[in-house]
Coordinates of C-alpha atoms and ligand atoms in Angstrom, one line a residue:
M1 CA 0.0 0.0 0.0
V2 CA 1.2 3.5 -0.8
S3 CA 1.5 6.0 2.1
G4 CA 3.0 9.3 2.9
K5 CA 6.2 7.4 3.9
T6 CA 6.5 5.5 0.6
K7 CA 9.8 6.1 -1.1
L8 CA 9.4 7.3 -4.7
A9 CA 11.5 6.6 -7.8
G10 CA 10.8 6.1 -11.5
V11 CA 12.1 6.0 -15.0
I12 CA 11.9 9.1 -17.2
G13 CA 11.7 8.5 -20.9
W14 CA 9.8 9.6 -24.1
P15 CA 8.1 7.3 -24.8
V16 CA 8.4 5.2 -21.7
S17 CA 5.7 2.6 -22.1
H18 CA 8.1 0.0 -23.5
S19 CA 10.5 0.3 -20.5
K20 CA 11.0 -2.9 -18.5
S21 CA 12.4 -1.0 -15.5
P22 CA 9.0 -0.6 -13.6
V23 CA 8.5 -4.4 -13.6
L24 CA 12.1 -5.0 -12.6
H25 CA 12.2 -2.6 -9.7
G26 CA 8.6 -3.5 -8.7
H27 CA 9.8 -7.1 -8.5
W28 CA 12.6 -6.2 -6.1
L29 CA 10.4 -3.9 -4.0
A30 CA 7.9 -6.7 -3.5
R31 CA 10.6 -9.3 -2.9
Y32 CA 12.3 -7.3 -0.1
G33 CA 9.0 -5.9 1.3
I34 CA 10.2 -2.3 0.9
D35 CA 7.7 0.6 1.2
G36 CA 8.6 2.1 -2.2
I37 CA 7.2 2.6 -5.6
Y38 CA 8.9 2.9 -9.0
L39 CA 6.9 4.7 -11.7
P40 CA 7.1 5.1 -15.5
L41 CA 7.3 8.9 -16.1
A42 CA 6.7 10.0 -19.7
V43 CA 8.5 13.3 -20.1
Q44 CA 8.8 15.2 -23.4
P45 CA 12.4 16.2 -24.3
D46 CA 11.7 20.0 -23.9
M47 CA 10.4 19.4 -20.3
L48 CA 13.3 17.3 -19.0
E49 CA 14.9 20.0 -16.9
Q50 CA 11.6 20.9 -15.2
A51 CA 11.0 17.2 -14.6
L52 CA 14.4 16.6 -13.0
R53 CA 14.2 19.7 -10.9
A54 CA 10.8 18.5 -9.7
L55 CA 12.3 15.3 -8.3
P56 CA 13.5 16.9 -5.0
V57 CA 10.5 19.2 -4.9
M58 CA 8.1 16.2 -4.9
G59 CA 10.2 14.1 -2.5
F60 CA 11.6 11.6 -5.0
E61 CA 14.7 9.6 -4.0
G62 CA 15.9 9.7 -7.6
A63 CA 15.2 8.3 -11.0
N64 CA 16.5 6.5 -14.1
V65 CA 16.6 8.3 -17.3
T66 CA 16.3 6.6 -20.6
V67 CA 16.1 7.4 -24.3
P68 CA 16.2 10.2 -25.5
H69 CA 17.2 11.9 -22.3
K70 CA 20.5 10.4 -21.2
E71 CA 22.8 13.0 -22.8
T72 CA 20.7 16.0 -21.7
A73 CA 20.5 14.6 -18.2
L74 CA 24.3 14.8 -18.0
E75 CA 24.1 18.6 -18.6
I76 CA 21.3 19.2 -16.1
C77 CA 22.7 17.2 -13.1
D78 CA 24.6 19.3 -10.5
D79 CA 27.3 16.7 -10.2
V80 CA 28.2 13.7 -12.3
D81 CA 30.8 11.0 -12.0
D82 CA 33.8 10.8 -14.3
A83 CA 32.8 7.7 -16.2
A84 CA 29.4 9.3 -17.0
K85 CA 31.3 12.4 -18.3
R86 CA 33.5 10.3 -20.6
I87 CA 30.5 8.3 -21.8
G88 CA 28.5 11.5 -22.3
A89 CA 25.4 10.1 -20.7
V90 CA 23.7 9.7 -17.3
N91 CA 21.2 6.9 -16.7
T92 CA 20.7 7.1 -12.9
I93 CA 20.1 10.1 -10.7
R94 CA 20.0 10.3 -6.9
V95 CA 18.6 13.3 -5.0
R96 CA 21.1 14.3 -2.4
E97 CA 20.3 15.6 1.1
D98 CA 20.8 19.2 -0.1
N99 CA 18.3 18.5 -2.9
S100 CA 21.0 18.6 -5.6
L101 CA 21.0 16.0 -8.3
Y102 CA 23.9 13.5 -8.6
G103 CA 24.1 11.6 -11.9
W104 CA 26.1 8.5 -12.9
N105 CA 26.0 5.8 -15.5
T106 CA 25.3 2.2 -14.4
D107 CA 25.4 0.7 -17.9
C108 CA 29.2 0.1 -17.5
E109 CA 28.7 -1.8 -14.3
G110 CA 25.7 -3.6 -15.7
F111 CA 27.7 -4.8 -18.7
R112 CA 30.7 -6.0 -16.7
R113 CA 28.7 -7.7 -14.0
N114 CA 26.6 -9.5 -16.6
L115 CA 29.6 -10.9 -18.3
E116 CA 31.4 -11.8 -15.1
T117 CA 28.3 -13.6 -13.8
E118 CA 27.2 -15.4 -16.9
S119 CA 30.7 -16.4 -18.3
K120 CA 34.2 -17.0 -17.1
W121 CA 35.4 -13.8 -18.9
K122 CA 37.9 -11.5 -17.1
A123 CA 39.0 -8.1 -18.5
T124 CA 42.6 -9.2 -18.5
D125 CA 41.9 -12.3 -20.7
G126 CA 43.0 -10.5 -23.8
P127 CA 41.8 -8.1 -26.6
A128 CA 38.1 -7.2 -26.8
V129 CA 36.3 -6.4 -30.1
V130 CA 33.4 -3.9 -29.9
L131 CA 31.1 -3.5 -32.9
G132 CA 29.4 -0.1 -33.0
A133 CA 30.2 3.3 -31.6
G134 CA 26.8 4.7 -30.5
G135 CA 25.7 5.7 -27.0
A136 CA 25.6 2.1 -25.7
S137 CA 29.0 1.4 -27.1
R138 CA 30.6 4.2 -25.1
A139 CA 29.4 2.6 -21.8
V140 CA 30.8 -0.8 -23.0
L141 CA 34.2 0.8 -23.9
A142 CA 34.5 2.6 -20.5
A143 CA 33.6 -0.7 -18.8
L144 CA 36.3 -2.6 -20.7
V145 CA 39.1 0.1 -20.4
D146 CA 38.3 0.7 -16.7
A147 CA 38.3 -3.0 -15.9
G148 CA 41.9 -3.3 -17.3
C149 CA 41.2 -4.8 -20.7
P150 CA 44.7 -4.7 -22.5
E151 CA 43.3 -3.7 -25.9
V152 CA 39.9 -2.8 -27.3
R153 CA 39.4 -3.0 -31.1
L154 CA 36.5 -0.7 -32.0
V155 CA 34.8 -1.6 -35.3
N156 CA 32.3 0.9 -36.8
R157 CA 30.8 1.8 -40.1
T158 CA 31.4 5.5 -39.6
R159 CA 35.0 5.9 -38.7
E160 CA 34.8 9.5 -37.3
K161 CA 32.2 8.4 -34.8
A162 CA 34.5 5.6 -33.5
E163 CA 37.5 7.9 -33.3
A164 CA 35.4 10.4 -31.3
A165 CA 34.3 7.7 -28.9
A166 CA 37.9 6.4 -28.5
V167 CA 39.1 9.9 -27.6
A168 CA 36.3 10.5 -25.2
I169 CA 36.7 7.3 -23.3
G170 CA 40.6 7.2 -23.5
G171 CA 42.8 4.1 -23.0
P172 CA 44.0 1.4 -25.4
I173 CA 41.2 1.7 -28.0
Q174 CA 42.1 1.0 -31.6
V175 CA 39.6 2.0 -34.4
L176 CA 38.9 -0.4 -37.3
G177 CA 36.5 -0.5 -40.2
F178 CA 34.2 -3.5 -41.0
E179 CA 36.6 -4.5 -43.8
D180 CA 39.2 -5.2 -41.1
V181 CA 36.9 -7.2 -38.8
A182 CA 38.8 -10.5 -39.5
S183 CA 42.1 -9.1 -38.2
G184 CA 40.2 -7.6 -35.3
L185 CA 38.7 -11.0 -34.3
D186 CA 42.1 -12.7 -34.5
G187 CA 43.3 -13.6 -31.0
A188 CA 40.3 -11.8 -29.3
A189 CA 39.0 -12.9 -25.9
L190 CA 35.6 -11.1 -26.2
L191 CA 33.3 -10.0 -29.0
V192 CA 30.5 -7.5 -28.2
N193 CA 27.8 -6.3 -30.6
T194 CA 26.5 -2.8 -29.7
T195 CA 25.0 -2.0 -33.1
S196 CA 21.3 -2.2 -33.8
M197 CA 21.9 -5.0 -36.3
G198 CA 20.2 -8.2 -35.2
M199 CA 17.5 -6.4 -33.3
V200 CA 13.9 -7.1 -34.1
G201 CA 13.0 -5.3 -37.3
Q202 CA 16.7 -4.6 -38.2
P203 CA 19.0 -6.5 -40.6
P204 CA 21.1 -9.3 -39.0
L205 CA 24.7 -8.7 -38.2
D206 CA 26.5 -10.4 -41.0
I207 CA 30.1 -11.0 -40.1
D208 CA 32.4 -13.9 -40.6
L209 CA 33.4 -15.4 -37.2
D210 CA 36.1 -17.7 -38.7
A211 CA 39.0 -15.7 -37.2
L212 CA 37.6 -15.6 -33.7
P213 CA 39.1 -18.1 -31.2
K214 CA 36.6 -20.7 -30.0
S215 CA 37.3 -19.6 -26.4
A216 CA 36.2 -16.0 -27.0
V217 CA 33.0 -15.0 -25.2
V218 CA 30.4 -13.5 -27.5
T219 CA 27.8 -11.1 -26.2
D220 CA 25.1 -8.9 -27.7
I221 CA 23.6 -6.0 -25.8
V222 CA 20.4 -6.3 -27.8
Y223 CA 17.8 -8.3 -25.9
A224 CA 14.9 -8.2 -28.4
P225 CA 15.2 -10.9 -29.5
L226 CA 17.0 -12.6 -26.6
E227 CA 18.8 -15.0 -28.9
T228 CA 20.2 -12.9 -31.7
P229 CA 21.6 -14.5 -34.9
L230 CA 25.1 -13.5 -33.7
L231 CA 24.6 -15.5 -30.4
T232 CA 23.2 -18.5 -32.3
E233 CA 26.1 -18.5 -34.7
A234 CA 28.6 -18.2 -31.8
R235 CA 27.0 -21.1 -29.9
K236 CA 27.0 -23.2 -33.0
R237 CA 30.8 -22.9 -33.4
G238 CA 31.3 -23.6 -29.6
N239 CA 31.9 -20.1 -28.3
P240 CA 30.4 -19.2 -24.9
A241 CA 27.6 -16.7 -25.5
V242 CA 25.8 -14.2 -23.2
D243 CA 22.6 -12.4 -24.0
G244 CA 21.9 -8.8 -23.3
L245 CA 19.1 -9.1 -20.8
G246 CA 21.5 -9.5 -17.9
M247 CA 23.0 -6.1 -18.6
L248 CA 19.6 -4.5 -18.2
L249 CA 19.1 -6.3 -14.9
H250 CA 22.5 -5.6 -13.5
Q251 CA 22.5 -1.9 -14.5
A252 CA 19.3 -1.4 -12.4
A253 CA 20.9 -2.6 -9.1
P254 CA 23.0 0.4 -8.1
G255 CA 20.0 2.8 -8.5
F256 CA 17.8 0.5 -6.5
A257 CA 20.4 0.3 -3.7
A258 CA 20.8 4.1 -3.7
W259 CA 17.1 4.9 -3.5
F260 CA 15.7 2.1 -1.4
G261 CA 18.7 1.2 0.8
K262 CA 19.0 -2.5 -0.2
E263 CA 21.5 -4.2 -2.5
P264 CA 19.2 -6.3 -4.7
V265 CA 20.1 -9.7 -6.1
V266 CA 20.0 -10.4 -9.9
D267 CA 18.8 -14.0 -10.3
R268 CA 16.7 -16.3 -12.5
E269 CA 13.4 -15.3 -10.7
L270 CA 14.0 -11.6 -11.6
R271 CA 14.9 -12.5 -15.2
D272 CA 11.8 -14.6 -15.6
A273 CA 9.6 -11.8 -14.2
V274 CA 11.0 -9.3 -16.7
L275 CA 10.7 -11.8 -19.6
A276 CA 7.1 -12.5 -18.7
A277 CA 6.1 -8.8 -18.6
Ligands
ATR1 P1 22.8 3.2 -29.3 O1 22.7 4.5 -28.6 O2 21.8 2.2 -28.9 O3 24.2 2.7 -29.3 P2 23.1 4.5 -31.9 O4 23.8 5.6 -31.2 O5 22.0 4.8 -32.9 O6 22.4 3.5 -30.8 O7 24.2 3.6 -32.6 C1 23.9 2.6 -33.4 C2 25.2 1.9 -33.9 O8 24.8 0.9 -34.8 C3 26.2 2.8 -34.6 O9 27.5 2.3 -34.3 C4 25.8 2.5 -36.1 O10 26.9 2.8 -36.9 P3 27.2 4.3 -37.5 O11 28.0 4.9 -36.4 O12 28.1 4.0 -38.7 O13 25.9 4.9 -37.8 C5 25.5 1.0 -36.0 N1 24.7 0.6 -37.2 C6 23.4 0.7 -37.2 N2 22.9 0.2 -38.4 C7 24.0 -0.3 -39.1 C8 24.3 -0.9 -40.3 N3 23.2 -1.2 -41.2 N4 25.5 -1.2 -40.7 C9 26.6 -0.9 -39.8 N5 26.4 -0.3 -38.6 C10 25.2 0.0 -38.3

């Protein structure tokens, strides 16, 4: 039951109806018996600043921000962490005691934790290949570099975008075109797809995996469909494969802990609840 003491949080997006975050946080709130609520908040782009400034006014603990607000949220927050600055996007906000807004990016941690939980991958295993250089890619790049990955090979259709991402994130990132993907895959310990290829309604990602060692972990941050053609292909040739849903689940945990005061567990029950929604 909602009362005057109920802790408030939510996800701000436009549109927001597709977001799985309310189900995810709602599941944890019920599991831990926390007096809290997590709402979908549909906010038009030109109203984002008013909406974020209203969070402390209305007693919210904080919020997630999603498409298309992540970049603007970075500008609006009073304070942001360094990784979020390099990535250029904030996805989680906490209202501090003085009513200021602190923003950070939990996609990095979500990406890394998903891989570490679902496979034997360690950042130090060897070079990583990242396909795509959009917003999601930047969080993956920061996660890899900050975890100590010795070399990241960033493959993108538009070279300038990849070069800009490499500069913003910093560290051992080398930019390649799709024509060089075979040399990129050679000796790699990890392959990550961050492009929209393979997503429902998009063309499949059509790359030759021949040069990729069979021990390399393959992951797709796309989770609709859960089993992308890339993951199917990887499993067929014997590579360990990790789907993208776990990244969504793991990126939610730090926000939940900050707002509701409980470190939540990511497990099969949570995954099933989100899949069923
Ligand atoms: P997100 O924020 O989810 O990462 P995005 O910023 O739109 O989404 O990035 C999409 C990525 O998919 C980009 O790297 C894009 O390549 P470009 O930088 O060249 O645009 C990549 N992408 C999408 N469709 C593609 C296609 N048909 N071929 C190759 N790359 C594609």
